[in-house]
Amino acid sequence: MLSSPAMGHAPLLVVENLRVEFPRADAIVRAVQGLTLSIGHGEIVGLVGESGCGKSAAALGLLRLVPPPGRVSAGRVSLDGVELLSLPEKQLRRYRGAGLAYVPQEPGSALNPVLRVGSQIVDVIRAHRPVSRKAAWEEAVGALVRVGIPDAGRRVRDYPHQFSGGMKQRVLIALALAARPRVLLADEPTTALDVTVQAGVLDLLRSLIDGRELGGILLITHDLGVVAALCDRVLVMYAGRIVEQASVSDLFDDPRHPYTRALIASLPQPDARRERLPAIPGQVPDLGHLPAGCAFHPRCPLAEAQCRVEVPALQSRTNGRAVACLLEEEAVAGAAAPRSAE
Ligand code: SF4
């Protein structure tokens, strides 16, 4: 089942049944098990879940950049109608950057420490378009201006270590934009940034969509607060599978999967006077040794015998919603109040 883009948005990116796996000595790690989603023009879609649930593997799978021996074992990725995963490597390279651009986590390690940021942006521009070095250098200055770096004409000659964490994140976004991509895959773009810097980066991403510099964004994050601030729709991922998808307002107003409910319950509330926030008990399972049945059952307050046997399918609901839970009605009735991690 495809997640539906907002009304009036033709799909820009369509992903169907993407599977990513990593062979390990003792097991096959199934990091992504049948991811299906779409992004319409002008949409920001969030992919949210705890660390280790397969979100980053999904982003790398979309670009066929899964590090070996990992591999994309199945799936289709279509950008503006072009099927990417079946392209020969040389052709696919043209779409990496200019079609789908990936902004990795950790801006500190993603930038080359011994090259000026301007040179790094120039290299990206010239890898995708036949422009002179001088023209590319001017474009690099413009790219830094676009992402809100003050005094860009001077700072383009600086090295990565001369930028703060928030400014490095902006440089990474400028680097991704230099190839003029259609869709940005932003992997935890605000992790490790303080709250005000985080707000600036989120505003920047929204302005790139509103100004039509980008066709769409897939925002990968563990932070539902970031999703609430920026996204139009959201997919909740657990142990390699999508367990719920909805518009952001539907998800927060009426979460239906016990995992989503627990994630939302663990968000700080400005008006609440709790001393301790509820946490989800237990750990994300090892993706090489998933529990039988519903992978969430060891942590789910509603789990019953059938949950230990049957894998719940993602079932469509109205308004583009979908939920993968055998006991959805009980969860919605409120029985799935999260347990405190004590
Ligand atoms: Fe919980 Fe069962 Fe639903 Fe899984 S299927 S989320 S274990 S109630």
Short mmCIF file of C-alpha atoms and ligand atoms in Angstrom, two decimals:
data_model
loop_
_atom_site.label_atom_id
_atom_site.label_comp_id
_atom_site.label_asym_id
_atom_site.label_seq_id
_atom_site.Cartn_x
_atom_site.Cartn_y
_atom_site.Cartn_z
CA MET A 1 0.00 0.00 0.00
CA LEU A 2 1.39 3.40 -0.93
CA SER A 3 1.35 6.29 1.47
CA SER A 4 -0.69 8.93 -0.30
CA PRO A 5 0.70 12.36 -1.09
CA ALA A 6 -1.35 15.38 -0.13
CA MET A 7 -4.29 16.25 -2.37
CA GLY A 8 -3.16 17.84 -5.63
CA HIS A 9 0.41 16.58 -5.32
CA ALA A 10 1.44 14.11 -8.00
CA PRO A 11 4.00 11.70 -6.57
CA LEU A 12 7.54 12.87 -7.12
CA LEU A 13 9.23 9.93 -5.42
CA VAL A 14 7.63 6.51 -5.18
CA VAL A 15 9.22 3.68 -3.20
CA GLU A 16 7.71 0.20 -3.34
CA ASN A 17 8.56 -2.79 -1.18
CA LEU A 18 12.18 -1.76 -0.54
CA ARG A 19 14.16 -4.44 1.29
CA VAL A 20 17.68 -3.97 2.65
CA GLU A 21 19.64 -6.73 4.35
CA PHE A 22 23.09 -7.30 5.79
CA PRO A 23 24.49 -10.83 6.04
CA ARG A 24 26.16 -11.49 9.39
CA ALA A 25 28.01 -14.60 10.57
CA ASP A 26 25.09 -15.69 12.74
CA ALA A 27 22.10 -14.27 10.85
CA ILE A 28 20.80 -12.07 8.07
CA VAL A 29 20.01 -8.62 9.43
CA ARG A 30 16.79 -7.52 7.75
CA ALA A 31 17.14 -3.78 8.26
CA VAL A 32 14.31 -2.71 5.94
CA GLN A 33 11.43 -5.10 5.30
CA GLY A 34 9.21 -3.83 2.52
CA LEU A 35 9.24 -0.04 2.80
CA THR A 36 6.59 1.61 0.66
CA LEU A 37 6.10 5.37 0.56
CA SER A 38 5.56 8.29 -1.77
CA ILE A 39 6.45 11.96 -1.64
CA GLY A 40 4.39 14.51 -3.56
CA HIS A 41 5.67 17.80 -4.95
CA GLY A 42 6.19 20.23 -2.11
CA GLU A 43 5.83 17.59 0.60
CA ILE A 44 7.96 16.92 3.63
CA VAL A 45 7.54 13.35 4.83
CA GLY A 46 9.00 12.17 8.12
CA LEU A 47 10.41 8.70 8.74
CA VAL A 48 10.59 8.32 12.49
CA GLY A 49 11.72 5.62 14.88
CA GLU A 50 14.29 4.77 17.52
CA SER A 51 17.98 4.35 16.65
CA GLY A 52 18.61 0.97 15.07
CA CYS A 53 15.15 0.58 13.52
CA GLY A 54 16.44 0.71 9.92
CA LYS A 55 15.79 4.36 8.96
CA SER A 56 19.29 5.17 7.71
CA ALA A 57 19.55 1.81 5.92
CA ALA A 58 16.34 2.77 4.10
CA ALA A 59 17.84 6.09 2.95
CA LEU A 60 21.01 4.37 1.72
CA GLY A 61 18.86 1.72 0.02
CA LEU A 62 16.98 4.40 -1.94
CA LEU A 63 20.32 5.48 -3.41
CA ARG A 64 21.67 1.91 -3.77
CA LEU A 65 24.50 3.00 -1.50
CA VAL A 66 24.19 0.28 1.13
CA PRO A 67 27.77 -0.60 2.15
CA PRO A 68 28.70 -4.19 1.18
CA PRO A 69 28.13 -6.92 2.13
CA GLY A 70 24.75 -5.23 2.75
CA ARG A 71 22.46 -5.06 -0.24
CA VAL A 72 19.08 -4.00 -1.56
CA SER A 73 17.39 -7.37 -1.99
CA ALA A 74 14.13 -6.09 -3.51
CA GLY A 75 12.15 -3.00 -4.30
CA ARG A 76 11.53 -0.18 -6.74
CA VAL A 77 12.43 3.49 -6.40
CA SER A 78 10.92 5.80 -8.98
CA LEU A 79 11.84 9.48 -9.21
CA ASP A 80 9.73 11.54 -11.63
CA GLY A 81 8.83 8.27 -13.33
CA VAL A 82 12.42 7.02 -13.73
CA GLU A 83 13.06 3.66 -12.06
CA LEU A 84 16.40 4.15 -10.29
CA LEU A 85 17.34 0.83 -8.76
CA SER A 86 17.49 -1.03 -12.06
CA LEU A 87 19.76 1.58 -13.72
CA PRO A 88 23.37 0.66 -14.48
CA GLU A 89 25.75 2.16 -11.91
CA LYS A 90 27.05 4.85 -14.29
CA GLN A 91 23.54 6.14 -15.03
CA LEU A 92 22.45 5.91 -11.41
CA ARG A 93 25.39 8.14 -10.43
CA ARG A 94 23.77 10.97 -12.40
CA TYR A 95 20.69 10.74 -10.19
CA ARG A 96 22.62 10.64 -6.93
CA GLY A 97 22.99 14.25 -5.94
CA ALA A 98 21.00 15.71 -8.84
CA GLY A 99 17.93 13.54 -8.27
CA LEU A 100 18.09 12.34 -4.69
CA ALA A 101 20.61 14.06 -2.44
CA TYR A 102 21.55 12.57 0.91
CA VAL A 103 22.45 14.77 3.89
CA PRO A 104 24.18 12.39 6.28
CA GLN A 105 24.27 12.46 10.06
CA GLU A 106 27.36 13.85 11.69
CA PRO A 107 28.28 16.96 9.68
CA GLY A 108 31.69 16.89 11.37
CA SER A 109 32.73 13.63 9.73
CA ALA A 110 30.79 14.09 6.47
CA LEU A 111 32.87 17.10 5.39
CA ASN A 112 36.47 16.74 4.20
CA PRO A 113 38.53 18.42 6.95
CA VAL A 114 41.45 19.38 4.68
CA LEU A 115 39.48 21.09 1.93
CA ARG A 116 37.91 24.54 2.07
CA VAL A 117 34.12 24.26 2.10
CA GLY A 118 34.00 26.26 -1.17
CA SER A 119 36.20 23.71 -2.92
CA GLN A 120 33.94 20.89 -1.74
CA ILE A 121 30.86 22.66 -3.10
CA VAL A 122 32.66 23.48 -6.38
CA ASP A 123 33.55 19.79 -6.83
CA VAL A 124 29.89 18.81 -6.45
CA ILE A 125 28.74 21.48 -8.93
CA ARG A 126 31.33 20.48 -11.53
CA ALA A 127 30.58 16.78 -11.09
CA HIS A 128 27.02 17.47 -12.25
CA ARG A 129 27.27 20.44 -14.63
CA PRO A 130 29.87 21.64 -17.16
CA VAL A 131 30.64 25.04 -15.62
CA SER A 132 33.98 26.80 -15.19
CA ARG A 133 35.71 26.71 -11.83
CA LYS A 134 35.22 30.47 -11.48
CA ALA A 135 31.47 30.24 -12.16
CA ALA A 136 31.19 27.26 -9.80
CA TRP A 137 33.01 29.21 -7.09
CA GLU A 138 30.47 32.06 -7.45
CA GLU A 139 27.67 29.49 -7.25
CA ALA A 140 29.26 28.10 -4.08
CA VAL A 141 29.07 31.54 -2.48
CA GLY A 142 25.41 31.75 -3.54
CA ALA A 143 24.76 28.30 -2.04
CA LEU A 144 26.14 29.43 1.33
CA VAL A 145 24.02 32.60 1.16
CA ARG A 146 20.93 30.45 0.45
CA VAL A 147 21.45 28.37 3.57
CA GLY A 148 21.89 31.48 5.70
CA ILE A 149 25.64 31.59 6.32
CA PRO A 150 26.61 35.19 7.09
CA ASP A 151 29.55 36.75 5.24
CA ALA A 152 29.45 33.89 2.70
CA GLY A 153 31.98 35.54 0.35
CA ARG A 154 34.64 35.22 3.05
CA ARG A 155 33.46 32.02 4.73
CA VAL A 156 33.51 30.05 1.48
CA ARG A 157 37.32 29.95 1.94
CA ASP A 158 37.11 28.54 5.45
CA TYR A 159 37.74 24.93 6.48
CA PRO A 160 35.03 22.79 8.15
CA HIS A 161 36.60 23.09 11.62
CA GLN A 162 36.07 26.86 11.47
CA PHE A 163 32.28 26.38 11.49
CA SER A 164 30.05 25.71 14.51
CA GLY A 165 27.85 22.56 14.57
CA GLY A 166 24.79 24.39 13.25
CA MET A 167 26.77 26.16 10.55
CA LYS A 168 28.40 22.85 9.52
CA GLN A 169 24.91 21.40 9.12
CA ARG A 170 24.03 24.34 6.86
CA VAL A 171 27.20 23.75 4.83
CA LEU A 172 26.18 20.10 4.37
CA ILE A 173 22.76 21.19 3.13
CA ALA A 174 24.44 23.69 0.77
CA LEU A 175 26.64 20.87 -0.50
CA ALA A 176 23.58 18.71 -1.16
CA LEU A 177 21.74 21.58 -2.88
CA ALA A 178 24.71 22.33 -5.14
CA ALA A 179 23.71 19.48 -7.43
CA ARG A 180 20.15 20.93 -7.64
CA PRO A 181 18.38 17.80 -6.37
CA ARG A 182 14.68 17.08 -6.66
CA VAL A 183 14.41 15.38 -3.28
CA LEU A 184 16.54 15.76 -0.18
CA LEU A 185 17.02 12.78 2.13
CA ALA A 186 17.92 14.48 5.40
CA ASP A 187 19.20 11.98 7.98
CA GLU A 188 18.88 13.35 11.53
CA PRO A 189 19.70 16.89 10.35
CA THR A 190 19.22 18.45 13.77
CA THR A 191 20.69 15.82 16.11
CA ALA A 192 23.30 17.29 18.45
CA LEU A 193 22.22 20.86 17.73
CA ASP A 194 20.88 23.04 20.50
CA VAL A 195 17.24 24.03 20.33
CA THR A 196 17.62 27.47 18.75
CA VAL A 197 20.08 26.24 16.11
CA GLN A 198 17.75 23.28 15.46
CA ALA A 199 14.85 25.68 14.84
CA GLY A 200 16.99 27.61 12.34
CA VAL A 201 17.82 24.45 10.36
CA LEU A 202 14.15 23.37 10.32
CA ASP A 203 13.12 26.85 9.11
CA LEU A 204 15.73 26.58 6.38
CA LEU A 205 14.39 23.21 5.17
CA ARG A 206 10.82 24.55 5.11
CA SER A 207 11.94 27.66 3.17
CA LEU A 208 13.66 25.47 0.55
CA ILE A 209 10.34 23.72 -0.08
CA ASP A 210 8.28 26.93 0.01
CA GLY A 211 10.75 28.62 -2.37
CA ARG A 212 10.57 25.54 -4.67
CA GLU A 213 14.30 24.99 -4.52
CA LEU A 214 13.47 21.42 -3.57
CA GLY A 215 10.63 19.24 -4.80
CA GLY A 216 10.35 17.25 -1.57
CA ILE A 217 12.12 16.14 1.58
CA LEU A 218 12.31 12.80 3.36
CA LEU A 219 13.22 13.71 6.92
CA ILE A 220 14.72 10.83 8.88
CA THR A 221 14.67 11.35 12.62
CA HIS A 222 14.18 9.74 16.01
CA ASP A 223 12.57 12.97 17.23
CA LEU A 224 8.79 13.30 16.98
CA GLY A 225 9.12 16.95 18.03
CA VAL A 226 11.07 17.63 14.83
CA VAL A 227 8.39 15.79 12.84
CA ALA A 228 5.66 17.92 14.44
CA ALA A 229 7.55 21.12 13.62
CA LEU A 230 8.30 20.37 9.99
CA CYS A 231 6.53 17.46 8.31
CA ASP A 232 3.29 17.11 6.38
CA ARG A 233 3.04 13.34 6.75
CA VAL A 234 4.86 10.78 8.82
CA LEU A 235 5.72 7.09 8.73
CA VAL A 236 6.59 5.40 12.01
CA MET A 237 9.17 2.62 11.67
CA TYR A 238 9.84 -0.19 14.10
CA ALA A 239 12.32 -3.04 13.56
CA GLY A 240 12.53 -2.50 9.81
CA ARG A 241 8.80 -2.17 9.14
CA ILE A 242 6.35 0.72 8.93
CA VAL A 243 3.85 0.29 11.77
CA GLU A 244 1.82 3.47 11.26
CA GLN A 245 1.49 6.25 8.73
CA ALA A 246 -0.70 9.34 8.80
CA SER A 247 -0.75 13.08 8.34
CA VAL A 248 1.13 14.75 11.16
CA SER A 249 -2.05 16.21 12.64
CA ASP A 250 -3.83 12.81 12.58
CA LEU A 251 -0.85 11.08 14.13
CA PHE A 252 -0.62 13.45 17.07
CA ASP A 253 -4.40 13.86 17.54
CA ASP A 254 -5.22 10.16 17.29
CA PRO A 255 -2.22 7.80 17.38
CA ARG A 256 -3.42 4.24 16.76
CA HIS A 257 -0.42 1.94 17.12
CA PRO A 258 0.80 1.18 20.66
CA TYR A 259 4.36 2.08 19.65
CA THR A 260 3.30 5.46 18.26
CA ARG A 261 1.23 6.08 21.38
CA ALA A 262 4.20 5.31 23.58
CA LEU A 263 6.51 7.55 21.52
CA ILE A 264 4.09 10.45 21.82
CA ALA A 265 3.56 9.82 25.54
CA SER A 266 7.31 10.07 26.07
CA LEU A 267 7.49 13.60 24.61
CA PRO A 268 7.91 16.39 27.18
CA GLN A 269 4.72 18.44 27.69
CA PRO A 270 5.20 22.09 28.60
CA ASP A 271 2.16 22.15 30.90
CA ALA A 272 2.72 18.75 32.55
CA ARG A 273 4.15 18.59 36.07
CA ARG A 274 5.55 15.08 35.83
CA GLU A 275 8.84 14.44 37.51
CA ARG A 276 9.68 11.59 35.19
CA LEU A 277 8.62 11.08 31.58
CA PRO A 278 7.28 7.63 30.68
CA ALA A 279 9.77 5.68 28.58
CA ILE A 280 9.20 2.64 26.40
CA PRO A 281 10.48 -0.38 28.32
CA GLY A 282 13.05 -2.70 26.79
CA GLN A 283 15.21 -2.26 23.72
CA VAL A 284 14.80 -2.19 19.96
CA PRO A 285 15.30 -5.86 18.98
CA ASP A 286 18.37 -7.14 17.16
CA LEU A 287 17.29 -7.00 13.51
CA GLY A 288 19.09 -10.30 12.93
CA HIS A 289 17.03 -12.08 15.58
CA LEU A 290 13.57 -10.57 15.52
CA PRO A 291 10.94 -11.96 17.87
CA ALA A 292 8.28 -14.11 16.22
CA GLY A 293 4.97 -12.45 15.39
CA CYS A 294 4.74 -8.72 15.99
CA ALA A 295 8.29 -7.44 16.60
CA PHE A 296 6.96 -4.98 19.18
CA HIS A 297 5.30 -7.64 21.35
CA PRO A 298 8.04 -7.91 24.03
CA ARG A 299 7.58 -4.18 24.77
CA CYS A 300 3.86 -3.81 24.11
CA PRO A 301 1.49 -3.41 27.07
CA LEU A 302 -1.37 -4.93 25.02
CA ALA A 303 0.39 -8.01 23.67
CA GLU A 304 -1.67 -11.19 23.64
CA ALA A 305 -0.93 -14.72 22.52
CA GLN A 306 -1.78 -14.05 18.87
CA CYS A 307 0.77 -11.18 18.79
CA ARG A 308 3.55 -13.70 19.46
CA VAL A 309 2.62 -15.67 16.36
CA GLU A 310 1.17 -13.40 13.69
CA VAL A 311 3.02 -10.56 11.95
CA PRO A 312 0.49 -7.72 11.62
CA ALA A 313 0.11 -6.37 8.07
CA LEU A 314 -0.03 -2.63 7.41
CA GLN A 315 -3.75 -2.04 6.89
CA SER A 316 -5.10 1.04 5.10
CA ARG A 317 -7.58 3.29 6.87
CA THR A 318 -9.29 6.49 5.70
CA ASN A 319 -7.36 9.73 4.96
CA GLY A 320 -4.20 7.92 3.86
CA ARG A 321 -3.71 6.36 7.27
CA ALA A 322 -2.37 2.88 7.77
CA VAL A 323 -1.72 0.83 10.91
CA ALA A 324 -0.03 -2.52 11.56
CA CYS A 325 -1.50 -3.81 14.82
CA LEU A 326 -3.67 -6.86 15.52
CA LEU A 327 -5.35 -5.09 18.45
CA GLU A 328 -5.69 -1.58 17.07
CA GLU A 329 -9.12 -0.95 18.58
CA GLU A 330 -7.92 -1.83 22.07
CA ALA A 331 -4.94 0.48 21.62
CA VAL A 332 -7.19 3.33 20.53
CA ALA A 333 -9.47 2.73 23.49
CA GLY A 334 -6.51 3.78 25.60
CA ALA A 335 -5.50 0.45 27.06
CA ALA A 336 -2.00 0.92 25.69
CA ALA A 337 -0.92 3.62 28.07
CA PRO A 338 2.85 3.37 28.18
CA ARG A 339 4.50 1.83 31.19
CA SER A 340 7.09 3.82 33.02
CA ALA A 341 10.65 2.48 32.68
CA GLU A 342 11.32 1.75 36.30
FE1 SF4 B 1 1.04 -4.77 20.51
FE2 SF4 B 1 -0.04 -6.97 19.47
FE3 SF4 B 1 -0.43 -4.61 18.30
FE4 SF4 B 1 1.95 -5.76 18.20
S1 SF4 B 1 0.07 -6.53 17.30
S2 SF4 B 1 1.55 -3.63 18.63
S3 SF4 B 1 2.07 -6.71 20.22
S4 SF4 B 1 -1.14 -5.25 20.35
#
